[in-house]
């Protein structure tokens, strides 16, 4: 048992996906109980995939707990950052798995943020055509985003997340204690994905976030638990209706089309993904207003919340043409037409095309300081 | 319409896998009708993935037919051979897809043998987390083996097919005309996977193969059509019960555990996969006899058929220890124990462990010339 009693009761969020269903646990002191996590198959070997930042903080603790479940627990630390979300780095995981003669029952544990989760998930999907994996997200962004949905991927020099798989974990464990060591920039980046759920799906949650943003920024554990829970619930409801993103699920990419262009245009890793999404939401709100879905009041309200979360609201000046070029290779684009997630009325989102001229106005406005 | 009338009626084999069901067409002159193949979704772009051997023979014909279905049809020729079934070569496909701004509806066509099929299938599984693909196998081995089952993969320096996915095509088209240009060694390699189905599942088919081996070696189209049909039917029946190889499906790997060791031990590409499987079946038959599943008469009978198909029946002298070492990293191994597919009675196969000493005897016997 951990010495410190949990600060908040453990919350369980079930993710209903038929035979691929699993559960998310949200609470404090959960790493220490890893040998009792439900839903994880038995195996003689396990591999903890982490990075050089998170590994030194938490890998030993997780390994000690897992050794009561798996006789052999390996650890691999990948270099940290979006710039390493690539094939050569992924291949280090395969080298390790094969070098240690890990069989097809070996369980992979992703201990880290979104990059570690996406890479470990894809490694698990592809190693011997599929081994079980468990997500242990240690950033707010990974807890609210990659813990639901089964999207795994690596980047290609010509595009983000272009090579991957839909592959579900057997269990997700969000230990809120790991957020205590999160840099402030990354806390803000995570809040971008939390805020997202308000305008696209839940106005009540938007109001709750406005009321509690100061507490969230101060890392109040009970508030963070509620923010993670509600984000996962909304995402689960959407993903449950559209696991492979043939339609509805695309609304979860609110702010991401513009955001991906920012990340690609600056070079991956310059801005954090959540920072780019925060600023991308500002652009998507502006587009939504110009298309008539929301009024200027709603736009300002959400933009103010994004700003209170410590996120950038002025886009990098790449030039509108460069933004458009980058957005045309977005995965949601079809036959060269960019499809934007826009708010069609407060609390509801839809996929829409938009005239290039209008998109240029949005970008030029959003990249103008002040 | 093709100028030459089909030599044999087109045979359709349905593959029942729920929402992932598809059909296999077997016949002559099928490439020319590519714009009418059923089950292929509409898309503005398509990419034919082939290699430098098959491309010059058939890519133009397939492209011309497909242009009546997809406005833009790209072709990429990969270097030919098992030695190129690796990440750098696979990445050429991703480079091309992204370079041509192919969206997530783009259809991939695999035009070639097993290597092209496995790589194209994995590229389709991973590109933007999954795009549709069609198999157009041009070798006998690919027609009878990779056209059913949805196994896709690339090799890793430490093991064959270690990185991949279970991913089903939308349609498989076996144009028997493409077998006319197949080198004799590759025809034999394909027959290894055809012969396999006799001892593991269908003694009647084994008798039919004994009666018609001369005609098959002479490339009698009507006989080849029947051999492809029956092989696909048997494989489909097995895969339909166990899509992700949790149990039964492993019997399809008869001869493959030894065969993979031969391929890995000699270096991929030295022997053809089918040659290694042919010789691997000789070893697996010997092991089956020693474990009491079959008598010496049945062993000799199947070995004679393998030899009549022009396949090697004497293994390369790598030394028994090296064979054992290589087999311990086989995907079917669990916690270091090698699991062999053996004939437990004529027409039936099962997974078994075996004492190292017995396996050493099998290998030493099978690697002794004469």
XYZ file of C-alpha atoms in Angstrom:
740
model
C 0.000 0.000 0.000
C 1.229 3.540 -0.701
C 2.071 5.509 2.410
C -0.024 8.508 1.445
C -3.769 7.933 1.317
C -5.407 8.863 -2.025
C -6.370 12.542 -2.029
C -9.455 11.843 -4.154
C -11.535 8.691 -4.609
C -10.523 6.645 -7.663
C -12.823 7.316 -10.604
C -13.493 4.588 -13.205
C -14.567 5.515 -16.747
C -15.656 2.534 -18.861
C -14.889 2.689 -22.595
C -17.468 0.559 -24.451
C -16.036 -0.746 -27.727
C -17.410 -4.300 -27.893
C -14.662 -6.885 -27.578
C -12.134 -4.041 -27.450
C -13.701 -2.427 -24.351
C -11.464 -1.298 -21.513
C -11.469 0.944 -18.477
C -9.765 4.172 -17.410
C -8.787 4.663 -13.769
C -8.282 8.237 -12.531
C -6.841 8.861 -9.091
C -3.793 9.344 -6.876
C -1.125 6.789 -5.894
C -2.174 4.402 -8.645
C 1.319 3.444 -9.925
C 2.043 1.587 -6.704
C -0.948 -0.684 -7.338
C 0.119 -1.721 -10.859
C 0.167 -5.414 -10.011
C -3.583 -5.263 -9.384
C -4.712 -3.262 -12.434
C -7.633 -5.140 -13.986
C -7.877 -6.114 -17.661
C -4.174 -6.778 -18.189
C -3.384 -10.294 -19.471
C -0.790 -12.457 -17.747
C 2.665 -12.684 -19.344
C 6.158 -13.622 -18.317
C 7.677 -10.503 -19.881
C 6.698 -6.848 -19.948
C 8.356 -3.757 -21.407
C 7.902 -0.269 -19.963
C 8.405 2.284 -22.745
C 9.152 5.731 -21.378
C 11.421 8.690 -22.147
C 14.507 10.263 -20.666
C 12.424 12.865 -18.784
C 9.671 10.716 -17.282
C 11.719 7.523 -16.864
C 13.973 8.802 -14.070
C 10.907 10.107 -12.185
C 8.515 7.149 -12.334
C 9.892 4.073 -14.156
C 11.483 2.460 -11.094
C 8.249 2.823 -9.119
C 6.162 1.260 -11.916
C 8.705 -1.496 -12.514
C 8.794 -2.452 -8.831
C 5.012 -2.759 -8.780
C 4.834 -4.669 -12.087
C 7.393 -7.224 -10.971
C 4.685 -8.666 -8.749
C 2.727 -9.396 -11.976
C 5.336 -10.134 -14.674
C 8.482 -12.138 -13.755
C 10.642 -10.036 -16.126
C 10.073 -6.304 -16.602
C 12.292 -4.440 -19.083
C 12.503 -0.639 -19.371
C 13.431 1.367 -22.447
C 13.906 5.150 -22.332
C 13.389 6.916 -25.647
C 14.669 10.425 -26.334
C 12.043 12.987 -25.293
C 10.004 15.079 -27.701
C 7.832 15.222 -30.801
C 10.992 15.391 -32.950
C 11.695 11.765 -32.008
C 8.210 10.474 -32.853
C 9.691 8.828 -35.907
C 10.612 5.476 -37.358
C 14.248 5.289 -36.161
C 13.125 5.878 -32.573
C 10.216 3.434 -32.858
C 12.628 0.858 -34.187
C 14.590 1.082 -30.912
C 11.525 -0.490 -29.277
C 11.455 -3.329 -31.835
C 15.217 -3.833 -31.421
C 14.729 -4.160 -27.698
C 11.716 -6.492 -27.929
C 13.503 -8.817 -30.345
C 16.834 -8.526 -28.560
C 15.159 -9.679 -25.336
C 13.252 -12.432 -27.199
C 9.900 -10.983 -26.132
C 7.072 -13.216 -27.374
C 3.631 -12.249 -28.648
C 2.120 -12.234 -25.158
C 4.516 -9.568 -23.882
C 2.654 -6.570 -22.434
C 3.872 -3.068 -23.312
C 3.339 -0.214 -20.827
C 3.426 3.339 -22.164
C 4.715 5.552 -19.329
C 4.802 9.165 -20.476
C 2.981 11.760 -22.504
C 1.269 11.639 -25.861
C 4.404 10.893 -27.851
C 5.306 7.889 -25.699
C 1.669 6.726 -25.795
C 1.335 7.029 -29.564
C 4.648 5.293 -30.230
C 4.134 2.521 -27.701
C 0.619 1.927 -29.021
C 1.864 1.642 -32.583
C 4.747 -0.581 -31.498
C 2.215 -2.824 -29.716
C -0.090 -2.829 -32.768
C 2.740 -3.842 -35.111
C 5.020 -6.083 -33.018
C 4.283 -9.627 -34.156
C 1.087 -8.103 -35.599
C -0.226 -7.124 -32.178
C 0.637 -7.506 -28.488
C -1.338 -6.123 -25.508
C -0.555 -2.663 -24.167
C -1.445 -0.443 -21.237
C -1.421 3.364 -21.236
C -0.009 5.140 -18.182
C -0.257 8.776 -19.300
C 1.791 11.180 -17.179
C 0.766 14.463 -18.825
C -2.623 16.118 -18.638
C -2.823 16.152 -22.427
C -2.230 12.405 -22.691
C -4.674 11.707 -19.856
C -7.545 13.572 -21.517
C -6.684 12.839 -25.128
C -4.711 9.717 -25.982
C -6.266 7.669 -23.187
C -9.435 7.315 -25.254
C -9.706 6.498 -28.917
C -6.987 4.024 -29.768
C -5.199 6.312 -32.193
C -1.528 5.416 -32.420
C 1.021 6.764 -34.886
C 4.421 8.115 -35.738
C 5.221 11.164 -37.848
C 6.651 11.183 -41.361
C 8.850 14.059 -42.575
C 5.939 15.055 -44.839
C 3.188 14.907 -42.221
C 2.223 14.353 -38.629
C 0.727 11.028 -37.465
C 0.727 9.746 -41.041
C 1.789 6.189 -40.182
C -0.131 4.363 -37.495
C -3.023 2.184 -36.446
C -6.290 2.180 -34.568
C -5.362 -0.036 -31.635
C -6.991 -0.084 -28.208
C -5.146 -0.457 -24.892
C -6.262 -3.075 -22.344
C -6.317 -0.457 -19.572
C -5.537 3.220 -19.023
C -4.307 4.445 -15.649
C -4.195 8.197 -15.032
C -2.204 8.726 -11.849
C -2.785 12.384 -10.952
C 0.343 12.362 -8.786
C 2.400 12.350 -11.983
C 0.999 15.780 -12.842
C 2.865 17.338 -9.919
C 6.118 17.205 -11.907
C 4.580 18.495 -15.152
C 6.113 21.760 -16.455
C 3.653 24.684 -16.551
C 3.752 24.839 -20.364
C 2.618 21.235 -20.552
C -0.187 21.763 -18.055
C -1.472 24.547 -20.309
C -1.096 22.345 -23.377
C -3.246 19.700 -21.713
C -5.897 22.262 -20.788
C -6.250 23.092 -24.505
C -7.667 19.618 -25.148
C -9.867 19.907 -22.049
C -11.307 23.277 -23.103
C -12.023 21.839 -26.563
C -14.843 19.655 -25.240
C -16.866 22.694 -24.106
C -17.574 24.423 -27.447
C -17.945 21.168 -29.425
C -20.076 19.160 -27.021
C -20.888 20.429 -23.541
C -21.746 24.033 -22.628
C -22.224 23.100 -18.987
C -18.637 21.829 -18.887
C -17.529 25.084 -20.549
C -19.148 27.002 -17.696
C -17.538 24.691 -15.116
C -14.111 25.322 -16.697
C -14.664 29.102 -16.583
C -15.529 28.795 -12.880
C -12.541 26.574 -12.035
C -9.727 27.610 -14.394
C -7.734 29.219 -11.571
C -7.933 26.055 -9.476
C -6.963 23.891 -12.448
C -3.958 26.109 -13.167
C -3.027 25.705 -9.456
C -3.208 21.882 -9.961
C -6.016 21.237 -7.493
C -6.152 17.447 -7.641
C -9.892 17.106 -7.136
C -10.577 19.583 -9.935
C -8.070 17.908 -12.258
C -9.756 14.546 -11.580
C -13.114 16.000 -12.652
C -11.614 17.641 -15.758
C -9.966 14.381 -16.818
C -13.120 12.371 -16.112
C -15.456 14.642 -18.089
C -13.025 14.903 -21.026
C -12.688 11.123 -21.213
C -16.458 10.646 -20.950
C -17.189 13.031 -23.817
C -14.469 11.571 -25.980
C -15.651 8.030 -25.204
C -19.209 8.888 -26.206
C -18.013 10.209 -29.562
C -15.497 7.439 -30.247
C -18.042 4.770 -29.253
C -20.192 5.917 -32.173
C -17.330 6.119 -34.681
C -14.244 4.128 -33.696
C -12.427 4.467 -37.020
C -13.203 8.116 -37.717
C -15.494 7.732 -40.696
C -17.532 10.772 -39.683
C -18.616 12.099 -36.275
C -15.291 11.421 -34.584
C -13.604 14.074 -36.679
C -15.219 16.767 -34.478
C -12.650 15.861 -31.798
C -10.105 17.479 -34.092
C -11.509 20.947 -33.372
C -8.538 23.335 -33.716
C -6.306 20.545 -35.006
C -6.309 21.344 -38.730
C -4.923 24.820 -38.047
C -2.860 23.422 -35.158
C -1.156 20.776 -37.290
C -0.225 23.464 -39.820
C 1.382 25.484 -37.016
C 3.341 22.463 -35.783
C 4.465 21.424 -39.272
C 5.243 24.983 -40.355
C 7.407 25.756 -37.318
C 8.937 22.286 -37.265
C 7.576 19.661 -34.890
C 8.543 20.299 -31.313
C 8.852 24.078 -31.538
C 5.370 24.579 -30.083
C 3.815 21.872 -27.960
C 0.927 20.049 -29.653
C -1.542 21.466 -27.123
C -0.225 24.992 -27.649
C -0.774 24.638 -31.390
C -4.264 23.260 -30.760
C -5.041 26.156 -28.402
C -4.077 28.690 -31.049
C -5.739 26.534 -33.728
C -8.991 26.715 -31.768
C -8.776 30.511 -31.845
C -8.581 30.276 -35.651
C -11.359 27.681 -35.837
C -13.576 29.902 -33.661
C -12.941 32.825 -35.999
C -13.840 30.654 -38.987
C -16.964 29.390 -37.208
C -18.103 32.982 -36.602
C -17.464 33.966 -40.236
C -19.492 30.929 -41.367
C -22.347 32.003 -39.085
C -22.212 29.201 -36.509
C -21.434 31.390 -33.494
C -21.532 35.065 -32.635
C -18.638 37.326 -31.611
C -19.629 37.000 -27.944
C -19.178 33.220 -27.881
C -15.938 33.512 -29.828
C -14.501 35.995 -27.280
C -15.705 33.904 -24.351
C -13.874 30.756 -25.458
C -10.826 32.718 -26.605
C -10.605 34.310 -23.140
C -10.682 30.872 -21.504
C -7.895 29.660 -23.824
C -5.852 32.686 -22.823
C -6.506 32.107 -19.085
C -5.138 28.587 -19.536
C -1.800 30.140 -20.484
C -2.062 29.226 -24.156
C -0.894 31.289 -27.162
C -3.749 33.008 -29.030
C -1.666 34.670 -31.761
C -0.515 32.371 -34.546
C 3.020 32.258 -35.946
C 3.343 34.387 -39.095
C 3.997 31.650 -41.644
C 1.905 33.404 -44.280
C -1.611 32.311 -45.225
C -0.409 30.467 -48.342
C 1.895 28.269 -46.292
C -0.915 27.458 -43.851
C -3.176 26.454 -46.756
C -0.488 24.316 -48.350
C 0.150 22.494 -45.082
C -3.543 21.962 -44.392
C -4.151 20.378 -47.793
C -2.110 17.321 -46.746
C -4.085 16.957 -43.498
C -5.579 13.462 -43.112
C -9.097 14.955 -43.082
C -8.560 16.600 -46.482
C -10.206 14.819 -49.397
C -9.084 15.272 -52.997
C -7.253 18.456 -51.945
C -10.259 20.066 -50.247
C -9.556 21.011 -46.640
C -12.318 20.033 -44.235
C -12.499 22.139 -41.093
C -14.112 21.278 -37.786
C -16.281 24.297 -37.028
C -18.795 25.144 -34.310
C -22.157 25.143 -36.100
C -23.907 26.313 -32.908
C -22.510 26.646 -29.364
C -21.992 23.105 -28.012
C -22.086 21.404 -31.410
C -19.462 20.882 -34.142
C -19.452 19.766 -37.764
C -17.053 19.237 -40.668
C -17.184 21.950 -43.334
C -15.281 23.138 -46.360
C -14.557 26.878 -46.601
C -13.517 29.254 -49.403
C -9.759 29.863 -49.482
C -10.313 33.627 -49.294
C -12.221 33.294 -46.016
C -9.568 31.000 -44.557
C -6.890 33.520 -45.537
C -8.754 36.243 -43.618
C -8.971 33.997 -40.563
C -5.259 33.258 -40.635
C -4.184 36.844 -41.289
C -6.348 38.067 -38.397
C -5.128 35.411 -36.022
C -1.447 35.965 -36.807
C -1.615 39.714 -36.149
C -0.192 40.532 -32.678
C -2.511 42.315 -30.231
C -13.050 -6.902 -73.320
C -9.796 -8.843 -73.614
C -9.092 -10.245 -77.071
C -8.425 -13.750 -75.832
C -11.404 -15.556 -74.339
C -10.803 -16.885 -70.804
C -9.292 -20.392 -70.953
C -11.185 -21.421 -67.811
C -14.389 -20.083 -66.259
C -13.781 -17.498 -63.526
C -13.987 -19.046 -60.061
C -15.156 -16.964 -57.083
C -14.121 -17.909 -53.535
C -15.915 -15.916 -50.811
C -13.945 -15.134 -47.647
C -16.391 -14.735 -44.754
C -14.981 -12.459 -42.056
C -18.006 -10.424 -40.995
C -17.672 -6.767 -41.934
C -14.195 -7.556 -43.303
C -15.482 -10.142 -45.815
C -14.208 -10.064 -49.386
C -13.976 -12.222 -52.485
C -11.208 -13.916 -54.457
C -11.509 -14.155 -58.248
C -9.470 -16.849 -60.006
C -9.289 -16.921 -63.812
C -7.592 -15.741 -66.994
C -7.529 -12.268 -68.534
C -8.707 -10.637 -65.305
C -6.292 -7.663 -65.253
C -8.025 -6.122 -68.252
C -11.319 -6.012 -66.335
C -9.902 -4.160 -63.314
C -12.350 -1.274 -63.638
C -15.193 -3.703 -62.896
C -13.733 -5.589 -59.936
C -16.391 -5.640 -57.218
C -15.824 -4.574 -53.617
C -13.352 -1.777 -54.367
C -14.394 1.642 -53.024
C -14.425 4.708 -55.283
C -11.479 7.106 -55.001
C -9.875 9.797 -57.093
C -6.384 8.400 -56.563
C -4.899 4.914 -56.602
C -1.360 3.605 -56.223
C -0.137 0.395 -57.823
C 2.733 -1.016 -55.751
C 4.822 -3.489 -57.715
C 8.478 -4.403 -58.162
C 11.130 -4.005 -60.846
C 10.478 -7.531 -62.167
C 6.678 -7.630 -62.316
C 6.132 -3.931 -63.040
C 7.509 -3.955 -66.588
C 5.379 -7.012 -67.423
C 1.964 -6.065 -66.051
C 1.791 -2.586 -64.456
C 0.886 -0.724 -67.666
C -1.957 -3.163 -68.384
C -3.377 -2.825 -64.855
C -2.940 0.947 -64.844
C -4.781 1.335 -68.171
C -7.715 -0.671 -66.846
C -7.784 1.140 -63.479
C -7.849 4.567 -65.097
C -11.460 3.842 -65.990
C -12.137 3.652 -62.229
C -9.710 6.098 -60.577
C -8.947 9.445 -62.287
C -5.301 9.335 -61.154
C -3.334 6.085 -60.964
C 0.260 6.204 -59.684
C 2.762 3.347 -59.962
C 5.724 2.653 -57.682
C 8.261 -0.079 -58.452
C 10.118 -1.399 -55.404
C 13.358 -3.364 -55.653
C 12.591 -7.085 -56.002
C 13.226 -9.658 -53.313
C 12.835 -10.703 -49.683
C 15.976 -8.710 -48.833
C 13.988 -5.521 -49.500
C 11.023 -6.446 -47.311
C 12.216 -3.898 -44.812
C 11.410 -0.510 -43.379
C 13.505 1.664 -45.759
C 11.763 0.097 -48.765
C 8.314 0.346 -47.162
C 9.014 3.991 -46.468
C 9.391 4.589 -50.226
C 5.660 3.822 -50.461
C 4.851 6.345 -47.717
C 7.129 8.929 -49.373
C 5.245 8.448 -52.619
C 1.768 8.556 -51.049
C 2.563 11.755 -49.164
C 4.490 13.280 -52.044
C 1.447 12.823 -54.273
C -0.893 14.115 -51.535
C -2.838 10.840 -51.500
C -5.750 11.096 -49.073
C -7.206 8.453 -46.793
C -9.554 7.131 -49.487
C -6.678 6.272 -51.847
C -6.780 2.604 -52.896
C -3.513 0.628 -52.933
C -3.103 -2.248 -55.415
C -0.454 -4.880 -54.658
C 0.763 -6.210 -58.014
C 3.372 -8.900 -57.451
C 4.326 -11.797 -55.225
C 4.205 -12.322 -51.488
C 6.743 -9.629 -50.651
C 4.848 -6.965 -52.596
C 1.561 -8.176 -51.091
C 2.852 -8.171 -47.498
C 4.452 -4.747 -47.853
C 1.534 -3.134 -49.665
C -0.881 -4.596 -47.131
C 1.123 -3.194 -44.228
C 1.506 0.154 -45.987
C -2.288 0.229 -46.455
C -2.863 -0.775 -42.814
C -0.585 1.988 -41.517
C -1.001 4.878 -43.990
C -3.218 7.407 -42.247
C -4.122 4.476 -39.939
C -5.713 2.503 -42.788
C -6.633 2.882 -46.454
C -8.313 0.243 -48.681
C -6.167 -2.196 -50.633
C -6.543 -4.857 -53.310
C -4.284 -7.871 -53.788
C -3.297 -8.810 -57.343
C -0.938 -11.741 -56.675
C 1.217 -12.685 -59.667
C 2.999 -15.697 -58.186
C 1.460 -19.054 -57.348
C 2.691 -18.738 -53.785
C 1.001 -15.389 -53.285
C -2.199 -16.620 -54.947
C -2.560 -19.604 -52.611
C -1.096 -18.077 -49.490
C -1.211 -14.331 -49.008
C -4.555 -13.943 -50.803
C -6.307 -15.289 -47.692
C -5.685 -14.356 -44.100
C -4.876 -10.684 -43.976
C -1.359 -11.138 -42.637
C 0.843 -8.219 -43.629
C 4.352 -7.482 -42.412
C 7.921 -6.465 -42.997
C 11.054 -8.160 -41.700
C 13.359 -6.904 -38.962
C 17.075 -7.733 -38.969
C 16.361 -9.971 -35.960
C 13.342 -11.803 -37.403
C 11.028 -12.377 -40.327
C 7.572 -10.758 -40.441
C 8.092 -9.307 -36.972
C 6.459 -5.937 -37.709
C 3.033 -5.926 -39.308
C -0.728 -6.054 -38.967
C -3.749 -8.217 -39.548
C -5.438 -6.245 -42.316
C -7.877 -7.603 -44.909
C -7.939 -6.595 -48.598
C -11.175 -5.464 -50.235
C -10.687 -7.936 -53.109
C -8.137 -10.456 -54.343
C -7.720 -11.106 -58.068
C -5.644 -14.122 -59.154
C -5.036 -13.729 -62.881
C -3.592 -17.096 -63.955
C -2.137 -15.466 -67.077
C 0.495 -13.876 -64.853
C 1.825 -17.331 -63.971
C 3.059 -17.822 -67.554
C 6.033 -15.544 -66.869
C 6.824 -17.084 -63.477
C 10.337 -18.613 -63.189
C 10.328 -22.393 -62.609
C 11.851 -22.015 -59.122
C 8.963 -19.784 -58.103
C 6.361 -22.172 -59.481
C 7.876 -24.883 -57.291
C 7.946 -22.533 -54.299
C 4.228 -21.916 -54.777
C 3.512 -25.625 -54.972
C 5.077 -26.055 -51.520
C 2.231 -24.044 -49.977
C -0.310 -25.962 -52.103
C 1.037 -29.370 -51.035
C 0.900 -28.225 -47.392
C -2.898 -28.324 -47.348
C -2.968 -32.087 -48.063
C -1.264 -33.463 -44.945
C -2.711 -30.861 -42.564
C -6.322 -30.803 -43.765
C -7.399 -32.746 -46.870
C -6.220 -36.232 -47.876
C -8.442 -36.196 -50.953
C -6.642 -33.070 -52.164
C -3.311 -34.799 -51.432
C -4.364 -37.651 -53.740
C -5.493 -35.148 -56.398
C -2.094 -33.436 -56.240
C -0.286 -36.782 -56.631
C -2.416 -37.486 -59.713
C -1.871 -34.066 -61.274
C 1.620 -32.927 -60.221
C 3.005 -33.370 -63.748
C 0.240 -31.204 -65.220
C 0.716 -28.556 -62.537
C 4.470 -28.449 -63.230
C 3.563 -28.016 -66.929
C 1.357 -25.024 -65.923
C -1.939 -26.486 -67.112
C -4.223 -23.505 -66.459
C -7.314 -25.515 -65.563
C -5.338 -27.575 -63.024
C -3.696 -24.464 -61.562
C -7.139 -22.877 -61.169
C -8.320 -25.889 -59.155
C -5.157 -25.944 -57.032
C -5.519 -22.225 -56.215
C -9.246 -22.588 -55.506
C -8.872 -25.549 -53.123
C -5.910 -23.971 -51.302
C -7.846 -20.738 -50.769
C -10.942 -22.632 -49.608
C -9.035 -24.615 -46.996
C -7.161 -21.573 -45.780
C -10.392 -19.560 -45.634
C -12.096 -22.228 -43.540
C -9.237 -22.170 -41.030
C -8.822 -18.382 -40.944
C -12.597 -17.897 -40.640
C -12.416 -19.728 -37.297
C -9.342 -17.878 -36.013
C -8.655 -14.571 -37.765
C -5.959 -13.370 -35.380
C -4.109 -16.651 -34.910
C -4.917 -17.349 -31.294
C -4.947 -21.104 -31.897
C -6.155 -23.208 -34.845
C -4.753 -20.903 -37.492
C -1.216 -21.764 -36.493
C -1.571 -25.131 -38.296
C -1.217 -23.219 -41.574
C 2.408 -22.704 -40.559
C 3.205 -26.398 -41.148
C 6.859 -26.501 -42.219
C 7.283 -22.808 -41.457
C 9.081 -22.974 -38.109
C 11.909 -25.000 -39.670
C 11.522 -23.016 -42.905
C 11.955 -19.650 -41.214
C 15.118 -20.928 -39.530
C 16.478 -21.924 -42.956
C 15.646 -18.515 -44.404
C 17.085 -16.600 -41.471
C 20.144 -18.849 -41.181
C 21.077 -18.523 -44.855
C 20.117 -14.861 -45.030
C 16.738 -13.858 -46.425
C 16.526 -14.243 -50.178
C 19.084 -17.041 -50.527
C 16.351 -19.689 -50.678
C 12.847 -18.688 -51.744
C 10.286 -18.753 -48.929
C 8.450 -21.659 -50.590
C 11.671 -23.622 -50.985
C 12.406 -23.197 -47.290
C 8.839 -24.254 -46.454
C 9.146 -27.305 -48.741
C 12.287 -28.440 -46.955
C 10.793 -27.376 -43.615
C 7.830 -29.689 -44.269
C 10.262 -32.592 -44.755
C 11.640 -31.807 -41.277
C 8.161 -31.374 -39.793
C 7.091 -34.729 -41.291
C 10.118 -36.390 -39.728
C 9.265 -34.819 -36.361
C 5.631 -35.896 -36.752
C 6.718 -39.511 -37.338
C 9.054 -39.461 -34.336
C 6.204 -38.117 -32.174
C 3.954 -40.934 -33.418
C 1.471 -38.937 -35.505
C 2.246 -40.577 -38.847
C 4.064 -43.682 -40.057
C 7.101 -43.870 -42.330
C 4.903 -44.666 -45.334
C 2.943 -41.380 -45.071
C 6.163 -39.457 -44.451
C 7.742 -40.906 -47.647
C 4.595 -40.282 -49.663
C 4.456 -36.553 -48.891
C 8.225 -36.170 -49.161
C 8.087 -37.729 -52.658
C 5.414 -35.221 -53.694
C 7.531 -32.331 -52.380
C 10.445 -33.648 -54.418
C 8.297 -34.022 -57.578
C 7.352 -30.360 -57.227
C 11.016 -29.504 -57.719
C 11.616 -28.499 -54.116
C 14.728 -29.070 -51.991
C 14.370 -31.918 -49.472
C 17.840 -31.684 -47.899
C 18.295 -28.820 -45.437
C 21.293 -26.480 -45.390
C 23.906 -27.609 -42.851
C 23.657 -24.729 -40.381
C 24.128 -27.055 -37.423
C 21.290 -28.145 -35.156
C 22.176 -25.596 -32.451
C 21.812 -22.724 -34.896
C 18.424 -24.042 -36.049
C 17.243 -24.244 -32.440
C 18.488 -20.760 -31.645
C 16.700 -19.317 -34.686
C 13.460 -21.164 -33.922
C 13.315 -19.853 -30.368
C 12.595 -16.333 -31.667
C 9.771 -17.610 -33.929
C 6.499 -15.738 -33.297
C 4.824 -19.017 -32.259
C 7.407 -19.590 -29.518
C 6.208 -18.784 -26.011
C 8.583 -18.046 -23.145
C 11.405 -19.623 -25.159
C 9.584 -22.915 -25.857
C 9.374 -23.689 -29.580
C 5.939 -24.830 -30.703
C 5.944 -26.999 -33.824
C 3.075 -27.670 -36.194
C 3.031 -31.444 -36.503
C 0.751 -33.948 -38.231
C -1.039 -35.718 -35.393
C -2.747 -38.067 -37.864
C -2.823 -37.934 -41.690
C -5.014 -34.977 -42.669
C -4.861 -33.264 -39.283
C -2.323 -30.977 -37.617
C -1.673 -29.632 -34.128
C 0.780 -27.443 -32.218
C 3.260 -29.363 -30.053
C 6.411 -28.808 -28.099
C 9.233 -31.344 -28.588
C 12.394 -32.278 -26.655
C 15.495 -30.511 -28.008
C 17.259 -33.868 -28.451
C 14.513 -35.132 -30.766
C 14.538 -31.911 -32.776
C 18.314 -32.202 -33.130
C 17.889 -35.713 -34.589
C 15.306 -34.416 -37.062
C 17.591 -31.620 -38.222
C 20.735 -33.756 -38.449
C 18.849 -36.368 -40.497
C 17.297 -33.797 -42.821
C 20.571 -31.979 -43.460
C 22.455 -35.139 -44.469
C 22.715 -35.344 -48.290
C 21.184 -38.421 -49.965
